[in-house]
Amino acid sequence: LVFKTYVPEASQKTRLGQMYIEEIAARPADVDDDGVGPPLLCFLEEVDGYDLSPLLLKVEEKPRRLKRERVVLLSRLGRNEDALRILIQDLQDLPRAEIFCLIRSRGQPGAEEQGRAAIFGAVPPQYAIPVAFPVGGAPEPAVDGGKTSAGMPSSGLFLLFLRILLEACDPEKEKPVGMEAGAAKGAVLQLLKSYSYHPDLHPAKVLPLLPSSWPLSEFATYFIQSTSHYLHEQRSLTFQEKLSSYEYLSTHSDWAEARGMSVSVTAERCCPVCNRRIMDKAFDAYPDGTCVHIQCSQDWSGKAARSAAATGLDEPLF
């Protein structure tokens, strides 16, 4: 009923989630049921409108179970760091951690979109296909030096991803089971190589985090790609600023020159609209030197209009 018709009552949806959790919790302790029972994981990712906090409390009563379900609930609650730590440290699932970062980097989606962008779906969304850590032994996609990540929004998740991997490389910190320092270091190198253009992984943010014992030569590819990208970006910005300044000065010069023009009104000079002498009556002067009575200026659309189009001035000089 909940999956097919999407019953609007949040209490019914929450109760269904609690029933799924209670059913799994009733299983023997020696049964490895983490991630089993697809209805619960499918329910948490595809259904919206249930109460997150009660379900998270029930899931956390079994800390060794339902880790993927915890990730989904923590993600929906905005606790991205806790969710990412479970993916990397507890589940050792770097491809899903990358998918998580790509999905959540798109901001805080609405309920409908959030339900569709499933972290643990069989096929990730097109924008969340992992590049650094392909899913399930799939052939590694062609890495273009991270250029595709240049336009991605900055969310801080990829920097957090890097921090958690670096913690596994720190000999003074307790490492999660199964995460070896060598494997973590390789993951750090792969992450930086694949997302060297990502705004989260700017060299100014990454360099202070790297252990002093690591030779920078191992990160040469990352630093060359990222530094060249940001230098090019800075040069482009400087060029645009100078070009904009030049265009402004050029326009201002033309405008000042036009405003500095003067006209001479003789006794014989006539208004081209009414053919009467201007004499001492108020008049408008246009960039091409035409003088028109003020009361006639609204009807004047000949040379003044063409001159205004050429000079960018759509009003009389004075």
Tab-separated table of C-alpha atoms in Angstrom:
chain	number	residue	atom	x	y	z
A	1	LEU	CA	0.000	0.000	0.000
A	2	VAL	CA	2.785	2.425	0.923
A	3	PHE	CA	4.910	1.623	-2.121
A	4	LYS	CA	2.082	1.635	-4.662
A	5	THR	CA	-0.258	4.361	-3.516
A	6	TYR	CA	2.038	6.424	-1.252
A	7	VAL	CA	-0.323	6.779	1.711
A	8	PRO	CA	0.024	10.368	2.928
A	9	GLU	CA	-0.077	9.526	6.661
A	10	ALA	CA	3.477	9.760	7.966
A	11	SER	CA	2.615	7.628	10.985
A	12	GLN	CA	1.700	4.645	8.788
A	13	LYS	CA	4.931	4.928	6.837
A	14	THR	CA	6.955	5.214	10.026
A	15	ARG	CA	5.206	2.200	11.518
A	16	LEU	CA	5.961	0.120	8.427
A	17	GLY	CA	9.645	1.024	8.725
A	18	GLN	CA	9.635	0.039	12.389
A	19	MET	CA	8.074	-3.322	11.512
A	20	TYR	CA	10.841	-3.999	8.990
A	21	ILE	CA	13.488	-3.158	11.595
A	22	GLU	CA	11.829	-5.260	14.309
A	23	GLU	CA	11.641	-8.231	11.948
A	24	ILE	CA	15.381	-8.043	11.230
A	25	ALA	CA	16.250	-7.452	14.904
A	26	ALA	CA	14.388	-10.639	15.834
A	27	ARG	CA	16.758	-12.766	13.789
A	28	PRO	CA	19.543	-14.739	15.505
A	29	ALA	CA	22.622	-12.693	16.403
A	30	ASP	CA	24.921	-14.964	14.383
A	31	VAL	CA	23.087	-14.156	11.156
A	32	ASP	CA	24.907	-11.579	9.068
A	33	ASP	CA	21.923	-9.584	7.933
A	34	ASP	CA	23.583	-6.275	7.197
A	35	GLY	CA	21.890	-4.950	4.113
A	36	VAL	CA	19.611	-7.966	3.749
A	37	GLY	CA	15.908	-7.604	3.652
A	38	PRO	CA	15.764	-5.352	0.568
A	39	PRO	CA	12.284	-4.132	1.552
A	40	LEU	CA	13.760	-2.053	4.397
A	41	LEU	CA	16.572	-0.506	2.369
A	42	CYS	CA	14.243	-0.007	-0.590
A	43	PHE	CA	11.654	1.529	1.721
A	44	LEU	CA	14.113	3.995	3.254
A	45	GLU	CA	15.457	5.143	-0.126
A	46	GLU	CA	12.293	5.252	-2.205
A	47	VAL	CA	9.549	6.295	0.218
A	48	ASP	CA	9.258	9.836	1.542
A	49	GLY	CA	7.341	11.417	4.363
A	50	TYR	CA	8.171	9.049	7.225
A	51	ASP	CA	9.626	10.213	10.540
A	52	LEU	CA	13.402	9.797	10.367
A	53	SER	CA	14.409	10.110	14.026
A	54	PRO	CA	12.411	7.144	15.460
A	55	LEU	CA	13.663	4.870	12.711
A	56	LEU	CA	17.260	5.958	13.234
A	57	LEU	CA	16.998	5.275	16.972
A	58	LYS	CA	15.746	1.764	16.278
A	59	VAL	CA	18.453	1.111	13.692
A	60	GLU	CA	21.184	2.321	16.053
A	61	GLU	CA	20.056	-0.210	18.661
A	62	LYS	CA	21.800	-2.744	16.439
A	63	PRO	CA	25.134	-0.990	15.694
A	64	ARG	CA	26.611	-4.067	13.989
A	65	ARG	CA	23.614	-4.461	11.732
A	66	LEU	CA	21.742	-2.328	9.252
A	67	LYS	CA	24.744	-0.157	8.418
A	68	ARG	CA	23.496	0.686	4.952
A	69	GLU	CA	20.148	1.647	6.393
A	70	ARG	CA	21.920	3.934	8.864
A	71	VAL	CA	23.696	5.606	5.955
A	72	VAL	CA	20.401	6.375	4.244
A	73	LEU	CA	18.783	7.769	7.396
A	74	LEU	CA	21.831	9.838	8.371
A	75	SER	CA	22.024	11.215	4.848
A	76	ARG	CA	18.394	12.287	4.902
A	77	LEU	CA	18.954	13.946	8.269
A	78	GLY	CA	21.860	15.938	6.806
A	79	ARG	CA	24.485	14.124	8.901
A	80	ASN	CA	26.708	13.546	5.913
A	81	GLU	CA	29.947	13.098	7.850
A	82	ASP	CA	28.532	10.269	9.979
A	83	ALA	CA	27.090	8.590	6.895
A	84	LEU	CA	30.362	8.900	4.991
A	85	ARG	CA	32.367	7.457	7.883
A	86	ILE	CA	30.164	4.360	7.943
A	87	LEU	CA	30.627	3.863	4.208
A	88	ILE	CA	34.418	4.224	4.367
A	89	GLN	CA	35.365	2.863	7.772
A	90	ASP	CA	32.683	0.272	8.560
A	91	LEU	CA	31.533	-0.938	5.168
A	92	GLN	CA	34.835	-0.369	3.348
A	93	ASP	CA	32.721	0.589	0.322
A	94	LEU	CA	34.686	3.296	-1.463
A	95	PRO	CA	32.571	3.173	-4.657
A	96	ARG	CA	29.413	3.870	-2.646
A	97	ALA	CA	31.221	6.593	-0.730
A	98	GLU	CA	32.055	8.257	-4.042
A	99	ILE	CA	28.463	7.865	-5.243
A	100	PHE	CA	27.287	9.342	-1.945
A	101	CYS	CA	29.504	12.409	-2.409
A	102	LEU	CA	28.371	12.911	-5.999
A	103	ILE	CA	24.679	12.677	-5.090
A	104	ARG	CA	24.879	14.859	-1.998
A	105	SER	CA	27.093	17.436	-3.733
A	106	ARG	CA	24.092	18.435	-5.800
A	107	GLY	CA	22.742	20.176	-2.713
A	108	GLN	CA	19.689	19.436	-0.596
A	109	PRO	CA	17.221	17.916	-3.084
A	110	GLY	CA	13.507	17.798	-2.549
A	111	ALA	CA	11.852	14.714	-1.176
A	112	GLU	CA	10.855	13.369	-4.581
A	113	GLU	CA	14.309	13.747	-6.099
A	114	GLN	CA	16.012	12.510	-2.954
A	115	GLY	CA	14.020	9.318	-3.033
A	116	ARG	CA	14.968	8.628	-6.649
A	117	ALA	CA	18.705	9.259	-6.223
A	118	ALA	CA	19.340	5.986	-4.391
A	119	ILE	CA	22.799	5.604	-2.910
A	120	PHE	CA	22.544	1.812	-2.923
A	121	GLY	CA	20.640	1.445	-6.161
A	122	ALA	CA	21.753	-1.192	-8.656
A	123	VAL	CA	22.580	1.548	-11.173
A	124	PRO	CA	23.623	4.982	-9.891
A	125	PRO	CA	22.302	8.140	-11.562
A	126	GLN	CA	24.231	9.262	-14.618
A	127	TYR	CA	25.755	12.203	-12.757
A	128	ALA	CA	26.855	9.915	-9.887
A	129	ILE	CA	28.740	7.224	-11.788
A	130	PRO	CA	31.981	6.738	-9.812
A	131	VAL	CA	35.216	7.561	-11.559
A	132	ALA	CA	37.881	6.993	-8.901
A	133	PHE	CA	36.414	3.710	-7.598
A	134	PRO	CA	34.274	1.901	-10.205
A	135	VAL	CA	31.418	-0.231	-8.858
A	136	GLY	CA	31.686	-3.996	-8.651
A	137	GLY	CA	34.760	-4.519	-10.782
A	138	ALA	CA	33.307	-2.647	-13.720
A	139	PRO	CA	35.851	-1.434	-16.253
A	140	GLU	CA	37.417	1.778	-15.060
A	141	PRO	CA	36.067	4.743	-17.028
A	142	ALA	CA	38.472	6.936	-18.907
A	143	VAL	CA	39.830	9.502	-16.484
A	144	ASP	CA	40.423	12.868	-18.125
A	145	GLY	CA	42.522	14.228	-15.289
A	146	GLY	CA	39.481	15.332	-13.370
A	147	LYS	CA	38.324	17.907	-15.926
A	148	THR	CA	34.717	16.756	-15.613
A	149	SER	CA	34.798	17.713	-11.928
A	150	ALA	CA	35.726	21.349	-12.637
A	151	GLY	CA	32.109	22.472	-12.858
A	152	MET	CA	30.855	20.503	-9.865
A	153	PRO	CA	29.515	22.466	-6.893
A	154	SER	CA	31.621	22.756	-3.760
A	155	SER	CA	30.006	20.912	-0.859
A	156	GLY	CA	33.028	19.927	1.238
A	157	LEU	CA	32.165	16.223	0.944
A	158	PHE	CA	35.138	15.260	-1.197
A	159	LEU	CA	37.457	17.039	1.221
A	160	LEU	CA	35.806	15.088	4.046
A	161	PHE	CA	36.259	11.905	2.003
A	162	LEU	CA	39.963	12.712	1.793
A	163	ARG	CA	40.229	13.454	5.537
A	164	ILE	CA	38.692	10.107	6.480
A	165	LEU	CA	41.054	8.239	4.162
A	166	LEU	CA	44.032	10.107	5.610
A	167	GLU	CA	42.958	9.123	9.130
A	168	ALA	CA	43.369	5.490	8.097
A	169	CYS	CA	46.939	6.313	7.045
A	170	ASP	CA	47.836	7.868	10.400
A	171	PRO	CA	49.809	5.333	12.499
A	172	GLU	CA	48.828	7.115	15.712
A	173	LYS	CA	45.107	6.601	15.137
A	174	GLU	CA	43.156	3.410	15.486
A	175	LYS	CA	42.342	2.102	12.034
A	176	PRO	CA	39.014	0.556	11.100
A	177	VAL	CA	39.053	-3.190	10.651
A	178	GLY	CA	40.165	-4.126	7.157
A	179	MET	CA	41.461	-0.670	6.195
A	180	GLU	CA	45.198	-0.989	5.719
A	181	ALA	CA	47.435	2.057	5.526
A	182	GLY	CA	48.736	1.046	2.098
A	183	ALA	CA	45.256	0.618	0.683
A	184	ALA	CA	44.130	3.909	2.212
A	185	LYS	CA	47.106	5.736	0.718
A	186	GLY	CA	46.362	4.246	-2.703
A	187	ALA	CA	42.762	5.414	-2.349
A	188	VAL	CA	43.982	8.924	-1.485
A	189	LEU	CA	46.131	9.035	-4.616
A	190	GLN	CA	43.285	7.732	-6.784
A	191	LEU	CA	40.782	10.216	-5.339
A	192	LEU	CA	43.089	13.193	-5.915
A	193	LYS	CA	43.987	12.039	-9.409
A	194	SER	CA	40.342	11.579	-10.430
A	195	TYR	CA	39.053	14.838	-8.902
A	196	SER	CA	42.041	17.146	-9.206
A	197	TYR	CA	39.821	19.880	-10.672
A	198	HIS	CA	37.082	19.615	-8.036
A	199	PRO	CA	36.686	22.805	-5.970
A	200	ASP	CA	36.604	20.737	-2.751
A	201	LEU	CA	40.118	19.477	-3.485
A	202	HIS	CA	41.861	22.782	-4.161
A	203	PRO	CA	45.635	22.467	-3.574
A	204	ALA	CA	45.441	25.096	-0.828
A	205	LYS	CA	43.043	22.820	1.074
A	206	VAL	CA	44.751	19.517	0.302
A	207	LEU	CA	48.413	20.346	0.904
A	208	PRO	CA	48.091	21.078	4.665
A	209	LEU	CA	46.349	17.715	5.171
A	210	LEU	CA	48.992	15.506	3.573
A	211	PRO	CA	51.402	13.814	5.996
A	212	SER	CA	54.834	15.446	6.056
A	213	SER	CA	56.456	12.034	5.586
A	214	TRP	CA	54.882	11.540	2.186
A	215	PRO	CA	57.036	12.724	-0.731
A	216	LEU	CA	55.226	15.273	-2.877
A	217	SER	CA	56.550	13.537	-5.970
A	218	GLU	CA	53.881	10.862	-5.437
A	219	PHE	CA	51.251	13.549	-5.940
A	220	ALA	CA	52.910	15.150	-8.953
A	221	THR	CA	50.038	14.273	-11.300
A	222	TYR	CA	47.466	15.839	-8.997
A	223	PHE	CA	49.442	19.016	-8.354
A	224	ILE	CA	50.299	19.523	-12.033
A	225	GLN	CA	46.677	19.089	-13.130
A	226	SER	CA	45.086	21.137	-10.367
A	227	THR	CA	47.662	23.934	-10.338
A	228	SER	CA	47.562	24.378	-14.111
A	229	HIS	CA	43.764	24.442	-14.003
A	230	TYR	CA	43.556	27.137	-11.325
A	231	LEU	CA	46.340	29.196	-12.928
A	232	HIS	CA	44.439	29.118	-16.215
A	233	GLU	CA	41.247	30.043	-14.373
A	234	GLN	CA	42.972	32.976	-12.672
A	235	ARG	CA	44.489	34.207	-15.931
A	236	SER	CA	41.115	33.997	-17.657
A	237	LEU	CA	39.524	35.979	-14.857
A	238	THR	CA	42.267	38.615	-15.004
A	239	PHE	CA	41.884	38.876	-18.769
A	240	GLN	CA	38.120	39.284	-18.463
A	241	GLU	CA	38.533	41.992	-15.840
A	242	LYS	CA	41.009	43.904	-17.996
A	243	LEU	CA	38.827	43.517	-21.074
A	244	SER	CA	35.814	44.755	-19.149
A	245	SER	CA	37.813	47.712	-17.849
A	246	TYR	CA	38.995	48.545	-21.363
A	247	GLU	CA	35.442	48.408	-22.733
A	248	TYR	CA	34.233	50.645	-19.923
A	249	LEU	CA	36.986	53.196	-20.489
A	250	SER	CA	36.398	53.146	-24.237
A	251	THR	CA	32.651	53.682	-23.791
A	252	HIS	CA	33.214	56.379	-21.198
A	253	SER	CA	35.636	58.158	-23.531
A	254	ASP	CA	33.128	58.112	-26.397
A	255	TRP	CA	30.404	59.318	-24.066
A	256	ALA	CA	32.576	62.147	-22.691
A	257	GLU	CA	33.534	63.196	-26.210
A	258	ALA	CA	29.897	63.293	-27.254
A	259	ARG	CA	28.901	65.207	-24.145
A	260	GLY	CA	31.672	67.712	-24.820
A	261	MET	CA	30.268	68.710	-28.176
A	262	SER	CA	28.925	72.218	-28.624
A	263	VAL	CA	26.484	73.673	-31.122
A	264	SER	CA	26.094	77.162	-32.557
A	265	VAL	CA	22.553	78.475	-33.013
A	266	THR	CA	22.372	81.340	-35.462
A	267	ALA	CA	19.403	83.556	-36.129
A	268	GLU	CA	18.671	81.651	-39.349
A	269	ARG	CA	18.798	78.151	-37.843
A	270	CYS	CA	15.459	76.314	-38.030
A	271	CYS	CA	13.933	73.303	-36.328
A	272	PRO	CA	13.811	70.398	-38.852
A	273	VAL	CA	10.410	69.311	-37.502
A	274	CYS	CA	8.330	72.510	-37.538
A	275	ASN	CA	10.668	74.525	-39.859
A	276	ARG	CA	10.484	77.494	-37.502
A	277	ARG	CA	13.501	79.410	-36.311
A	278	ILE	CA	14.906	78.240	-33.011
A	279	MET	CA	15.880	81.722	-31.872
A	280	ASP	CA	15.912	81.888	-28.068
A	281	LYS	CA	13.497	79.037	-27.480
A	282	ALA	CA	14.453	75.895	-25.567
A	283	PHE	CA	15.816	73.121	-27.772
A	284	ASP	CA	17.442	69.672	-27.696
A	285	ALA	CA	20.818	69.068	-29.322
A	286	TYR	CA	21.662	65.610	-30.701
A	287	PRO	CA	25.086	63.981	-31.273
A	288	ASP	CA	24.953	64.680	-35.027
A	289	GLY	CA	24.539	68.397	-34.355
A	290	THR	CA	20.803	68.551	-35.039
A	291	CYS	CA	18.870	71.051	-32.908
A	292	VAL	CA	15.144	70.509	-32.346
A	293	HIS	CA	12.585	72.395	-30.317
A	294	ILE	CA	11.785	70.583	-27.088
A	295	GLN	CA	8.138	70.342	-28.032
A	296	CYS	CA	9.176	68.846	-31.392
A	297	SER	CA	11.740	66.365	-30.081
A	298	GLN	CA	9.196	63.579	-29.568
A	299	ASP	CA	8.428	63.597	-33.296
A	300	TRP	CA	12.044	63.589	-34.284
A	301	SER	CA	13.052	60.071	-35.371
A	302	GLY	CA	15.334	60.559	-38.367
A	303	LYS	CA	18.985	61.284	-38.024
A	304	ALA	CA	18.801	61.391	-34.247
A	305	ALA	CA	17.619	57.782	-34.079
A	306	ARG	CA	20.403	56.589	-36.408
A	307	SER	CA	22.989	58.576	-34.515
A	308	ALA	CA	21.801	57.190	-31.195
A	309	ALA	CA	22.102	53.649	-32.540
A	310	ALA	CA	25.647	54.345	-33.692
A	311	THR	CA	26.860	56.086	-30.536
A	312	GLY	CA	24.829	54.250	-27.934
A	313	LEU	CA	23.204	57.484	-26.836
A	314	ASP	CA	19.444	57.369	-26.972
A	315	GLU	CA	18.891	60.803	-25.426
A	316	PRO	CA	19.767	64.351	-26.457
A	317	LEU	CA	23.115	65.710	-25.319
A	318	PHE	CA	21.498	68.721	-23.694
